[in-house]
Short mmCIF file of C-alpha atoms and ligand atoms in Angstrom, two decimals:
data_model
loop_
_atom_site.label_atom_id
_atom_site.label_comp_id
_atom_site.label_asym_id
_atom_site.label_seq_id
_atom_site.Cartn_x
_atom_site.Cartn_y
_atom_site.Cartn_z
CA UNK A 24 -17.66 -3.21 -20.84
CA UNK A 25 -18.83 -4.41 -17.42
CA UNK A 26 -16.08 -4.57 -14.81
CA UNK A 27 -16.44 -8.35 -14.57
CA UNK A 28 -15.63 -8.70 -18.29
CA UNK A 29 -12.53 -6.49 -18.28
CA UNK A 30 -9.14 -8.28 -18.47
CA UNK A 31 -7.32 -8.78 -15.19
CA UNK A 32 -4.03 -10.15 -13.88
CA UNK A 33 -4.14 -10.72 -10.12
CA UNK A 34 -7.92 -10.73 -9.94
CA UNK A 35 -8.37 -13.04 -12.91
CA UNK A 36 -9.15 -16.02 -10.69
CA UNK A 37 -9.62 -14.35 -7.32
CA UNK A 38 -13.30 -15.27 -7.11
CA UNK A 39 -12.91 -18.88 -8.30
CA UNK A 40 -14.34 -20.99 -5.45
CA UNK A 41 -11.59 -22.45 -3.26
CA UNK A 42 -8.76 -20.72 -5.18
CA UNK A 43 -7.13 -20.56 -1.74
CA UNK A 44 -6.51 -24.29 -2.02
CA UNK A 45 -3.40 -25.31 -3.89
CA UNK A 46 -5.15 -27.88 -6.12
CA UNK A 47 -7.63 -25.30 -7.39
CA UNK A 48 -4.85 -22.75 -7.87
CA UNK A 49 -2.83 -25.27 -9.90
CA UNK A 50 -5.88 -26.22 -11.97
CA UNK A 51 -6.05 -22.54 -12.97
CA UNK A 52 -2.44 -22.35 -14.11
CA UNK A 53 -0.96 -21.80 -10.67
CA UNK A 54 2.70 -22.63 -10.03
CA UNK A 55 3.35 -23.15 -13.77
CA UNK A 56 5.55 -20.02 -13.73
CA UNK A 57 7.50 -21.41 -10.79
CA UNK A 58 7.97 -24.73 -12.58
CA UNK A 59 8.94 -22.94 -15.79
CA UNK A 60 11.49 -20.74 -14.03
CA UNK A 61 13.14 -23.64 -12.23
CA UNK A 62 13.35 -25.86 -15.29
CA UNK A 63 13.98 -23.39 -18.11
CA UNK A 64 15.31 -20.12 -16.71
CA UNK A 65 18.21 -18.87 -14.66
CA UNK A 66 17.62 -16.42 -11.82
CA UNK A 67 19.04 -13.64 -13.99
CA UNK A 68 16.57 -14.45 -16.73
CA UNK A 69 13.68 -14.16 -14.30
CA UNK A 70 15.07 -10.84 -13.08
CA UNK A 71 15.52 -9.56 -16.63
CA UNK A 72 11.97 -10.52 -17.60
CA UNK A 73 10.60 -8.60 -14.61
CA UNK A 74 12.85 -5.67 -15.52
CA UNK A 75 11.63 -5.77 -19.12
CA UNK A 76 8.00 -5.78 -17.97
CA UNK A 77 8.46 -2.35 -16.38
CA UNK A 78 6.63 -3.53 -13.23
CA UNK A 79 6.76 -0.71 -10.70
CA UNK A 80 6.41 -1.23 -6.95
CA UNK A 81 2.78 -1.12 -5.89
CA UNK A 82 3.62 -0.24 -2.27
CA UNK A 83 3.33 3.43 -3.13
CA UNK A 84 6.62 4.63 -4.61
CA UNK A 85 6.31 2.85 -8.00
CA UNK A 86 10.05 2.20 -8.18
CA UNK A 87 10.83 -0.38 -10.93
CA UNK A 88 10.98 -3.80 -9.28
CA UNK A 89 13.49 -5.36 -11.69
CA UNK A 90 15.84 -2.42 -11.25
CA UNK A 91 15.54 -2.70 -7.47
CA UNK A 92 16.39 -6.40 -7.66
CA UNK A 93 19.37 -5.68 -9.89
CA UNK A 94 20.84 -3.43 -7.17
CA UNK A 95 21.43 -6.50 -5.01
CA UNK A 96 25.17 -7.23 -5.05
CA UNK A 97 25.74 -10.65 -6.60
CA UNK A 98 28.65 -12.08 -4.61
CA UNK A 99 27.27 -11.35 -1.11
CA UNK A 100 25.49 -14.14 0.78
CA UNK A 101 23.08 -14.60 2.35
CA UNK A 102 20.68 -12.09 0.85
CA UNK A 103 17.03 -11.70 1.54
CA UNK A 104 13.68 -11.02 -0.02
CA UNK A 105 11.15 -9.59 2.41
CA UNK A 106 7.51 -9.25 1.50
CA UNK A 107 5.88 -6.16 2.96
CA UNK A 108 2.46 -7.35 4.04
CA UNK A 109 1.94 -4.63 6.62
CA UNK A 110 -0.72 -2.69 4.72
CA UNK A 111 -2.08 -0.13 7.21
CA UNK A 112 -2.71 3.03 5.20
CA UNK A 113 -6.29 4.19 5.74
CA UNK A 114 -8.23 3.61 2.52
CA UNK A 115 -5.89 0.91 1.20
CA UNK A 116 -7.00 -2.72 1.34
CA UNK A 117 -5.84 -4.44 -1.86
CA UNK A 118 -3.10 -6.54 -0.20
CA UNK A 119 -5.46 -7.86 2.42
CA UNK A 120 -7.85 -9.22 -0.20
CA UNK A 121 -5.03 -10.96 -2.09
CA UNK A 122 -3.77 -12.62 1.08
CA UNK A 123 -7.21 -13.69 2.29
CA UNK A 124 -8.57 -14.91 -1.03
CA UNK A 125 -5.61 -15.71 -3.26
CA UNK A 126 -2.54 -16.49 -1.12
CA UNK A 127 -0.81 -18.76 -3.64
CA UNK A 128 -0.49 -16.02 -6.25
CA UNK A 129 1.54 -14.09 -3.69
CA UNK A 130 3.59 -17.13 -2.65
CA UNK A 131 4.39 -18.02 -6.26
CA UNK A 132 5.53 -14.46 -7.01
CA UNK A 133 7.53 -14.44 -3.80
CA UNK A 134 9.30 -17.68 -4.75
CA UNK A 135 10.12 -16.26 -8.17
CA UNK A 136 11.47 -13.11 -6.56
CA UNK A 137 13.72 -15.18 -4.28
CA UNK A 138 14.99 -17.13 -7.27
CA UNK A 139 15.63 -13.94 -9.24
CA UNK A 140 17.84 -12.37 -6.58
CA UNK A 141 19.46 -15.59 -5.32
CA UNK A 142 17.76 -15.61 -1.93
CA UNK A 143 17.48 -18.94 -0.12
CA UNK A 144 15.51 -17.66 2.86
CA UNK A 145 12.69 -15.19 2.42
CA UNK A 146 10.43 -13.53 4.98
CA UNK A 147 6.84 -12.42 4.75
CA UNK A 148 6.08 -9.73 7.32
CA UNK A 149 2.36 -9.74 8.07
CA UNK A 150 0.56 -6.85 9.73
CA UNK A 151 -0.16 -7.58 13.39
CA UNK A 152 -3.88 -6.97 13.07
CA UNK A 153 -4.19 -9.34 10.13
CA UNK A 154 -4.20 -12.62 12.01
CA UNK A 155 -6.70 -14.19 9.65
CA UNK A 156 -4.44 -13.38 6.71
CA UNK A 157 -1.54 -14.87 8.62
CA UNK A 158 -3.52 -18.09 9.20
CA UNK A 159 -4.44 -18.28 5.50
CA UNK A 160 -0.81 -17.78 4.47
CA UNK A 161 0.36 -20.42 6.94
CA UNK A 162 -2.04 -22.94 5.47
CA UNK A 163 -1.03 -22.03 1.90
CA UNK A 164 2.66 -22.25 2.75
CA UNK A 165 2.17 -25.70 4.30
CA UNK A 166 0.43 -26.83 1.10
CA UNK A 167 3.24 -25.43 -1.06
CA UNK A 168 5.80 -27.17 1.12
CA UNK A 169 3.95 -30.48 0.84
CA UNK A 170 4.05 -30.10 -2.97
CA UNK A 171 7.82 -29.55 -2.90
CA UNK A 172 7.63 -25.91 -4.04
CA UNK A 173 9.50 -24.83 -0.90
CA UNK A 174 12.32 -26.59 0.95
CA UNK A 175 15.57 -28.23 -0.03
CA UNK A 176 16.29 -28.81 -3.72
CA UNK A 177 12.95 -27.43 -4.94
CA UNK A 178 11.48 -29.73 -7.62
CA UNK A 179 14.92 -31.28 -8.15
CA UNK A 180 16.34 -27.95 -9.38
CA UNK A 181 19.16 -27.72 -6.87
CA UNK A 182 17.67 -24.46 -5.54
CA UNK A 183 16.92 -24.40 -1.79
CA UNK A 184 14.23 -22.11 -0.49
CA UNK A 185 12.93 -21.49 3.01
CA UNK A 186 10.08 -19.08 3.71
CA UNK A 187 9.30 -17.69 7.16
CA UNK A 188 6.10 -15.88 8.08
CA UNK A 189 6.43 -13.22 10.74
CA UNK A 190 3.73 -11.09 12.34
CA UNK A 191 4.17 -7.49 13.39
CA UNK A 192 2.60 -6.05 16.51
CA UNK A 193 0.31 -3.57 14.80
CA UNK A 194 2.23 -0.42 13.90
CA UNK A 195 1.76 1.63 10.73
CA UNK A 196 5.40 2.64 10.76
CA UNK A 197 6.44 -1.00 10.31
CA UNK A 198 5.23 -0.69 6.71
CA UNK A 199 8.17 1.65 6.12
CA UNK A 200 10.76 -0.77 4.85
CA UNK A 201 13.62 -0.06 7.24
CA UNK A 202 11.32 0.02 10.29
CA UNK A 203 9.93 -3.29 9.07
CA UNK A 204 13.44 -4.76 8.96
CA UNK A 205 14.20 -3.52 12.49
CA UNK A 206 10.95 -5.05 13.71
CA UNK A 207 11.72 -8.30 11.91
CA UNK A 208 15.07 -8.44 13.69
CA UNK A 209 13.28 -8.09 17.01
CA UNK A 210 14.10 -4.43 17.61
CA UNK A 211 11.72 -1.52 18.05
CA UNK A 212 9.96 -0.75 14.78
CA UNK A 213 11.65 2.53 13.92
CA UNK A 214 13.08 3.64 10.59
CA UNK A 215 16.78 3.52 9.86
CA UNK A 216 18.90 6.11 8.17
CA UNK A 217 19.27 5.67 4.41
CA UNK A 218 21.87 5.18 2.95
CA UNK A 219 22.80 2.45 3.32
CA UNK A 220 19.74 1.25 1.45
CA UNK A 221 18.40 -2.22 2.18
CA UNK A 222 19.86 -3.52 -1.11
CA UNK A 223 23.29 -2.93 0.45
CA UNK A 224 22.64 -3.46 4.16
CA UNK A 225 19.14 -4.63 5.00
CA UNK A 226 18.00 -7.55 7.11
CA UNK A 227 20.83 -8.64 9.45
CA UNK A 228 22.95 -6.08 7.53
CA UNK A 229 22.78 -8.23 4.40
CA UNK A 230 21.51 -7.22 0.94
CA UNK A 231 17.73 -7.19 1.07
CA UNK A 232 14.87 -6.33 -1.23
CA UNK A 233 11.58 -5.34 0.37
CA UNK A 234 8.59 -5.72 -1.94
CA UNK A 235 4.90 -5.18 -1.60
CA UNK A 236 2.26 -7.96 -1.76
CA UNK A 237 0.62 -6.63 -4.93
CA UNK A 238 3.97 -6.11 -6.64
CA UNK A 239 5.00 -9.70 -6.04
CA UNK A 240 1.56 -11.02 -6.99
CA UNK A 241 2.14 -9.74 -10.55
CA UNK A 242 5.38 -11.69 -11.03
CA UNK A 243 3.94 -15.15 -11.82
CA UNK A 244 1.94 -13.63 -14.68
CA UNK A 245 5.03 -11.89 -16.07
CA UNK A 246 7.06 -15.11 -16.04
CA UNK A 247 4.22 -17.26 -17.41
CA UNK A 248 2.99 -14.89 -20.13
CA UNK A 249 6.10 -12.76 -20.73
CA UNK A 250 6.94 -9.11 -20.24
CA UNK A 251 5.17 -8.05 -23.44
CA UNK A 252 1.88 -9.51 -22.27
CA UNK A 253 2.18 -7.43 -19.09
CA UNK A 254 3.03 -4.32 -21.08
CA UNK A 255 -0.13 -4.54 -23.17
CA UNK A 256 -1.87 -2.99 -20.15
CA UNK A 257 -1.23 0.31 -18.47
CA UNK A 258 0.84 3.24 -19.67
CA UNK A 259 4.30 3.45 -21.16
CA UNK A 260 5.46 5.07 -17.94
CA UNK A 261 4.00 2.37 -15.72
CA UNK A 262 2.76 -0.76 -17.46
CA UNK A 263 0.34 -3.30 -16.02
CA UNK A 264 -2.67 -3.15 -13.77
CA UNK A 265 -3.25 -1.52 -10.41
CA UNK A 266 -5.78 -2.66 -7.88
CA UNK A 267 -7.70 0.43 -6.83
CA UNK A 268 -9.24 0.19 -3.35
CA UNK A 269 -12.40 2.30 -3.44
CA UNK A 270 -13.96 3.33 -0.14
CA UNK A 271 -16.04 6.12 1.35
CA UNK A 272 -19.33 7.43 0.04
CA UNK A 273 -19.79 5.14 -2.96
CA UNK A 274 -22.42 2.62 -3.91
CA UNK A 275 -20.06 -0.31 -4.42
CA UNK A 276 -16.90 -0.01 -2.34
CA UNK A 277 -14.25 -2.63 -3.04
CA UNK A 278 -11.08 -3.49 -4.90
CA UNK A 279 -11.04 -2.97 -8.67
CA UNK A 280 -8.10 -4.07 -10.78
CA UNK A 281 -7.72 -1.74 -13.76
CA UNK A 282 -5.00 -0.79 -16.21
CA UNK A 283 -2.72 1.94 -14.90
CA UNK A 284 -3.99 5.15 -16.50
CA UNK A 285 -7.70 4.42 -16.10
CA UNK A 286 -9.49 7.72 -15.36
CA UNK A 287 -10.67 8.12 -11.79
CA UNK A 288 -14.13 8.96 -13.08
CA UNK A 289 -14.42 5.56 -14.74
CA UNK A 290 -13.45 3.75 -11.54
CA UNK A 291 -15.87 5.81 -9.48
CA UNK A 292 -18.85 5.90 -11.80
CA UNK A 293 -18.67 2.63 -13.73
CA UNK A 294 -17.04 0.25 -11.28
CA UNK A 295 -17.92 1.62 -7.85
CA UNK A 296 -21.42 2.71 -8.91
CA UNK A 297 -20.90 6.44 -8.32
CA UNK A 298 -21.33 8.62 -5.25
CA UNK A 299 -23.94 7.11 -2.97
CA UNK A 300 -27.51 8.32 -2.41
CA UNK A 301 -27.37 10.32 -5.66
CA UNK A 302 -25.22 12.96 -3.98
CA UNK A 303 -22.57 15.17 -5.51
CA UNK A 304 -18.86 14.61 -5.04
CA UNK A 305 -17.10 16.92 -2.63
CA UNK A 306 -13.59 15.55 -3.04
CA UNK A 307 -11.37 12.51 -2.74
CA UNK A 308 -7.92 11.33 -1.97
CA UNK A 309 -6.53 9.17 -4.75
CA UNK A 310 -3.77 7.12 -3.17
CA UNK A 311 -4.42 6.46 0.49
CA UNK A 312 -4.99 8.98 3.27
CA UNK A 313 -1.40 10.23 3.11
CA UNK A 314 -1.94 11.63 -0.39
CA UNK A 315 -3.27 15.17 -0.92
CA UNK A 316 -7.03 15.56 -1.34
CA UNK A 317 -8.38 16.72 -4.68
CA UNK A 318 -11.65 18.32 -5.74
CA UNK A 319 -14.24 17.15 -8.33
CA UNK A 320 -12.45 19.11 -11.10
CA UNK A 321 -9.71 16.44 -10.96
CA UNK A 322 -12.05 13.50 -11.55
CA UNK A 323 -10.90 12.93 -15.12
CA UNK A 324 -7.28 12.47 -14.07
CA UNK A 325 -5.83 9.11 -15.15
CA UNK A 326 -4.67 6.86 -12.32
CA UNK A 327 -1.01 7.03 -13.31
CA UNK A 328 1.83 8.47 -11.18
CA UNK A 329 2.78 11.46 -13.37
CA UNK A 330 -0.79 12.43 -14.18
CA UNK A 331 -1.82 12.38 -10.53
CA UNK A 332 1.27 14.36 -9.64
CA UNK A 333 0.38 16.97 -12.25
CA UNK A 334 -3.08 17.17 -10.67
CA UNK A 335 -1.48 17.99 -7.32
CA UNK A 336 -1.49 14.66 -5.52
CA UNK A 337 0.23 11.26 -5.45
CA UNK A 338 -0.98 7.93 -6.81
CA UNK A 339 0.60 6.06 -3.87
CA UNK A 340 -1.26 2.83 -3.21
CA UNK A 341 -4.32 3.89 -5.25
CA UNK A 342 -6.54 3.82 -2.17
CA UNK A 343 -9.30 6.01 -3.56
CA UNK A 344 -11.51 7.45 -0.82
CA UNK A 345 -14.61 9.36 -1.90
CA UNK A 346 -16.28 12.15 0.11
CA UNK A 347 -19.83 13.21 -0.72
CA UNK A 348 -21.07 16.81 -0.66
CA UNK A 349 -22.17 16.59 3.00
CA UNK A 350 -18.78 15.53 4.30
CA UNK A 351 -17.39 17.55 7.17
CA UNK A 352 -13.86 17.98 5.82
CA UNK A 353 -12.64 19.69 9.00
CA UNK A 354 -13.61 16.60 10.93
CA UNK A 355 -11.99 14.33 8.33
CA UNK A 356 -8.71 16.23 8.62
CA UNK A 357 -8.91 16.14 12.42
CA UNK A 358 -9.60 12.41 12.39
CA UNK A 359 -6.77 11.63 9.98
CA UNK A 360 -4.20 13.62 11.89
CA UNK A 361 -5.18 11.72 15.04
CA UNK A 362 -4.30 8.52 13.20
CA UNK A 363 -0.88 9.76 12.10
CA UNK A 364 -0.11 11.24 15.47
CA UNK A 365 -0.94 7.91 17.09
CA UNK A 366 1.26 6.07 14.60
CA UNK A 367 4.25 8.39 14.82
CA UNK A 368 7.06 6.22 16.17
CA UNK A 369 8.53 9.08 18.20
CA UNK A 370 12.03 8.80 16.81
CA UNK A 371 12.27 12.30 15.34
CA UNK A 372 11.13 15.59 16.82
CA UNK A 373 9.20 17.16 13.91
CA UNK A 374 6.90 14.17 13.56
CA UNK A 375 6.56 13.35 17.27
CA UNK A 376 5.98 16.90 18.50
CA UNK A 377 4.52 18.45 15.36
CA UNK A 378 1.73 15.94 14.97
CA UNK A 379 0.81 16.40 18.61
CA UNK A 380 0.35 20.12 17.96
CA UNK A 381 -1.60 19.52 14.76
CA UNK A 382 -3.99 17.29 16.71
CA UNK A 383 -4.42 19.92 19.43
CA UNK A 384 -5.20 22.78 17.03
CA UNK A 385 -7.36 20.75 14.66
CA UNK A 386 -9.30 19.28 17.55
CA UNK A 387 -10.01 22.73 18.89
CA UNK A 388 -11.07 23.92 15.47
CA UNK A 389 -13.23 20.87 14.87
CA UNK A 390 -15.01 21.42 18.17
CA UNK A 391 -15.88 24.97 17.18
CA UNK A 392 -13.24 26.70 19.28
CA UNK A 393 -11.03 27.79 16.40
CA UNK A 394 -9.31 31.20 16.39
CA UNK A 395 -8.26 33.63 13.73
CA UNK A 396 -4.84 32.63 12.50
CA UNK A 397 -5.34 28.93 13.20
CA UNK A 398 -5.24 27.98 9.54
CA UNK A 399 -1.98 29.73 8.86
CA UNK A 400 -0.58 28.25 12.04
CA UNK A 401 -1.62 24.76 10.93
CA UNK A 402 0.00 25.27 7.54
CA UNK A 403 3.14 26.57 9.19
CA UNK A 404 3.33 23.61 11.56
CA UNK A 405 2.64 21.10 8.77
CA UNK A 406 5.37 22.78 6.71
CA UNK A 407 7.79 22.14 9.55
CA UNK A 408 6.95 18.43 9.56
CA UNK A 409 6.86 17.56 5.85
CA UNK A 410 10.33 17.19 4.42
CA UNK A 411 11.91 17.61 7.84
CA UNK A 412 11.09 14.29 9.43
CA UNK A 413 13.31 11.25 9.61
CA UNK A 414 11.05 9.25 7.33
CA UNK A 415 8.05 9.87 5.11
CA UNK A 416 5.50 9.37 7.90
CA UNK A 417 5.87 13.07 8.62
CA UNK A 418 5.00 13.98 5.03
CA UNK A 419 2.12 11.50 5.15
CA UNK A 420 0.70 13.23 8.22
CA UNK A 421 1.06 16.73 6.83
CA UNK A 422 -0.60 15.93 3.49
CA UNK A 423 -4.25 15.62 4.61
CA UNK A 424 -3.95 18.80 6.69
CA UNK A 425 -2.31 20.96 4.06
CA UNK A 426 -4.37 19.67 1.15
CA UNK A 427 -7.72 19.89 2.92
CA UNK A 428 -7.05 23.50 3.94
CA UNK A 429 -5.86 24.33 0.43
CA UNK A 430 -8.79 22.66 -1.31
CA UNK A 431 -11.57 23.46 1.19
CA UNK A 432 -10.34 26.56 3.00
CA UNK A 433 -13.83 28.06 3.11
CA UNK A 434 -15.06 25.10 5.21
CA UNK A 435 -12.34 25.71 7.76
CA UNK A 436 -12.95 29.45 7.84
CA UNK A 437 -16.68 28.88 8.32
CA UNK A 438 -15.96 26.62 11.25
CA UNK A 439 -14.09 29.50 12.91
CA UNK A 440 -16.56 32.25 12.09
CA UNK A 441 -19.74 30.16 12.53
CA UNK A 442 -18.95 27.43 15.05
CA UNK A 443 -21.60 24.70 15.24
CA UNK A 444 -24.24 25.01 17.99
CA UNK A 445 -23.79 21.41 18.84
CA UNK A 446 -20.14 20.94 19.64
CA UNK A 447 -18.37 17.77 18.65
CA UNK A 448 -16.33 16.65 21.61
CA UNK A 449 -13.47 14.23 21.15
CA UNK A 450 -12.32 12.99 24.56
CA UNK A 451 -8.71 13.96 25.11
CA UNK A 452 -7.70 10.33 25.59
CA UNK A 453 -8.94 9.53 22.06
CA UNK A 454 -7.56 12.73 20.62
CA UNK A 455 -4.19 11.74 22.01
CA UNK A 456 -4.54 8.39 20.37
CA UNK A 457 -4.74 6.22 23.48
C1 FMN B 13 5.19 5.42 6.79
C2 FMN B 13 5.27 4.44 5.66
C3 FMN B 13 4.45 3.32 5.65
C4 FMN B 13 4.53 2.39 4.62
N1 FMN B 13 3.69 1.32 4.63
C5 FMN B 13 3.78 0.39 3.64
C6 FMN B 13 2.97 -0.78 3.66
O1 FMN B 13 2.15 -0.97 4.57
N2 FMN B 13 3.11 -1.66 2.65
C7 FMN B 13 4.03 -1.48 1.64
O2 FMN B 13 4.15 -2.34 0.77
N3 FMN B 13 4.80 -0.39 1.60
C8 FMN B 13 4.72 0.53 2.57
N4 FMN B 13 5.55 1.62 2.54
C9 FMN B 13 6.56 1.70 1.47
C10 FMN B 13 7.78 0.81 1.82
O3 FMN B 13 8.70 1.58 2.57
C11 FMN B 13 8.48 0.29 0.56
O4 FMN B 13 8.73 1.36 -0.30
C12 FMN B 13 7.69 -0.76 -0.19
O5 FMN B 13 7.34 -1.85 0.64
C13 FMN B 13 8.52 -1.29 -1.35
O6 FMN B 13 7.81 -2.26 -2.08
P1 FMN B 13 7.50 -2.05 -3.62
O7 FMN B 13 8.78 -1.62 -4.28
O8 FMN B 13 7.04 -3.38 -4.08
O9 FMN B 13 6.45 -1.01 -3.72
C14 FMN B 13 5.47 2.57 3.56
C15 FMN B 13 6.30 3.71 3.57
C16 FMN B 13 6.19 4.63 4.60
C17 FMN B 13 7.09 5.83 4.57
#
């Protein structure tokens, strides 16, 4: 079946002209779940339906959303729902498309989430670089307010709901939920120690659930159609759809919404039109640049958390980046580590110092000045970052280095033994991320 004809949830109406406008969204079933919830369901019933659907967080960890919401202590007020719209992982761009093209599906899911956990004031934290998305959300929120979907006594239900949009200042670390909360409070965007988890002490030390844009955008469908309808897609482990962001050396890069468990080969060859220019596949990362790279032998792996884990990587955000046979993997690894080094918040030593050293050694290697022993040194350094940093940014940084050396060691060795005639020179200022 052609991709266009496959069933979809979030993308079902994403290309309907003017779906950004509230009238068009409503004409396509929009806000019927919100109306249904307020008139026929209690907050607990909404929560239980989401729990029954098995929806797992699409921000990367796949933790069950309903279970996360049920951790929120009932008698404590106020409590908060915070939407994580900070999407900054290289190779991941599904949230951005939802916000730009289909903002009401996010807002409706967000409202339902607030209702489910008993939150009367929710926050949407928008990535600093995404000012256009922020403007679209502002407009959509104003429309929703004018319709009475937000504000005091929403649609005469007795439920009050305020929504605040907040922009970050452009820091990858602010996608990490506790750093996001610190940033939202006006502090430096650095992660906090867990426990306490945000469900116990989050925003302003009150119970808080942080949820991803794509996660929340599935909620209106679950409430409108029911948990069973959602579970007809995907796997038993993780029901539903996942939007796969395909980038790199493919003929048709873009976002493709497919059932969880769809083989990577199908997404690459049928939806994204295969590797470009008729070339062979060298490798890919399946879940954003922080997930280990895999080789072509893993192309038949289903896009489902356990299957990807068994293949040696992580599904993460399903940001699938494809590298063709001519890709200079040493350069890719050097480029990615520069990103993570630049984004390290500096709070903990392994990540702050370790990534600096990874950049220095990989840069040297990339420029053809590598030495015997560099690869083992890189692996040793990466091993002292992953699992030893304050938050998972350290693991994210180590993954492309370790996995690229593991998967493509011969390329690295060749770079040391046969350095290129023409040296690639990355100015130190760029290498240092300034
Ligand atoms: C370094 C780092 C960056 C992250 N960036 C994002 C992000 O941009 N968007 C996001 O939704 N989750 C991000 N996460 C995951 C969040 O901490 C959190 O798990 C997620 O927002 C929870 O939402 P979900 O349960 O709906 O997936 C990041 C985590 C780490 C460690």
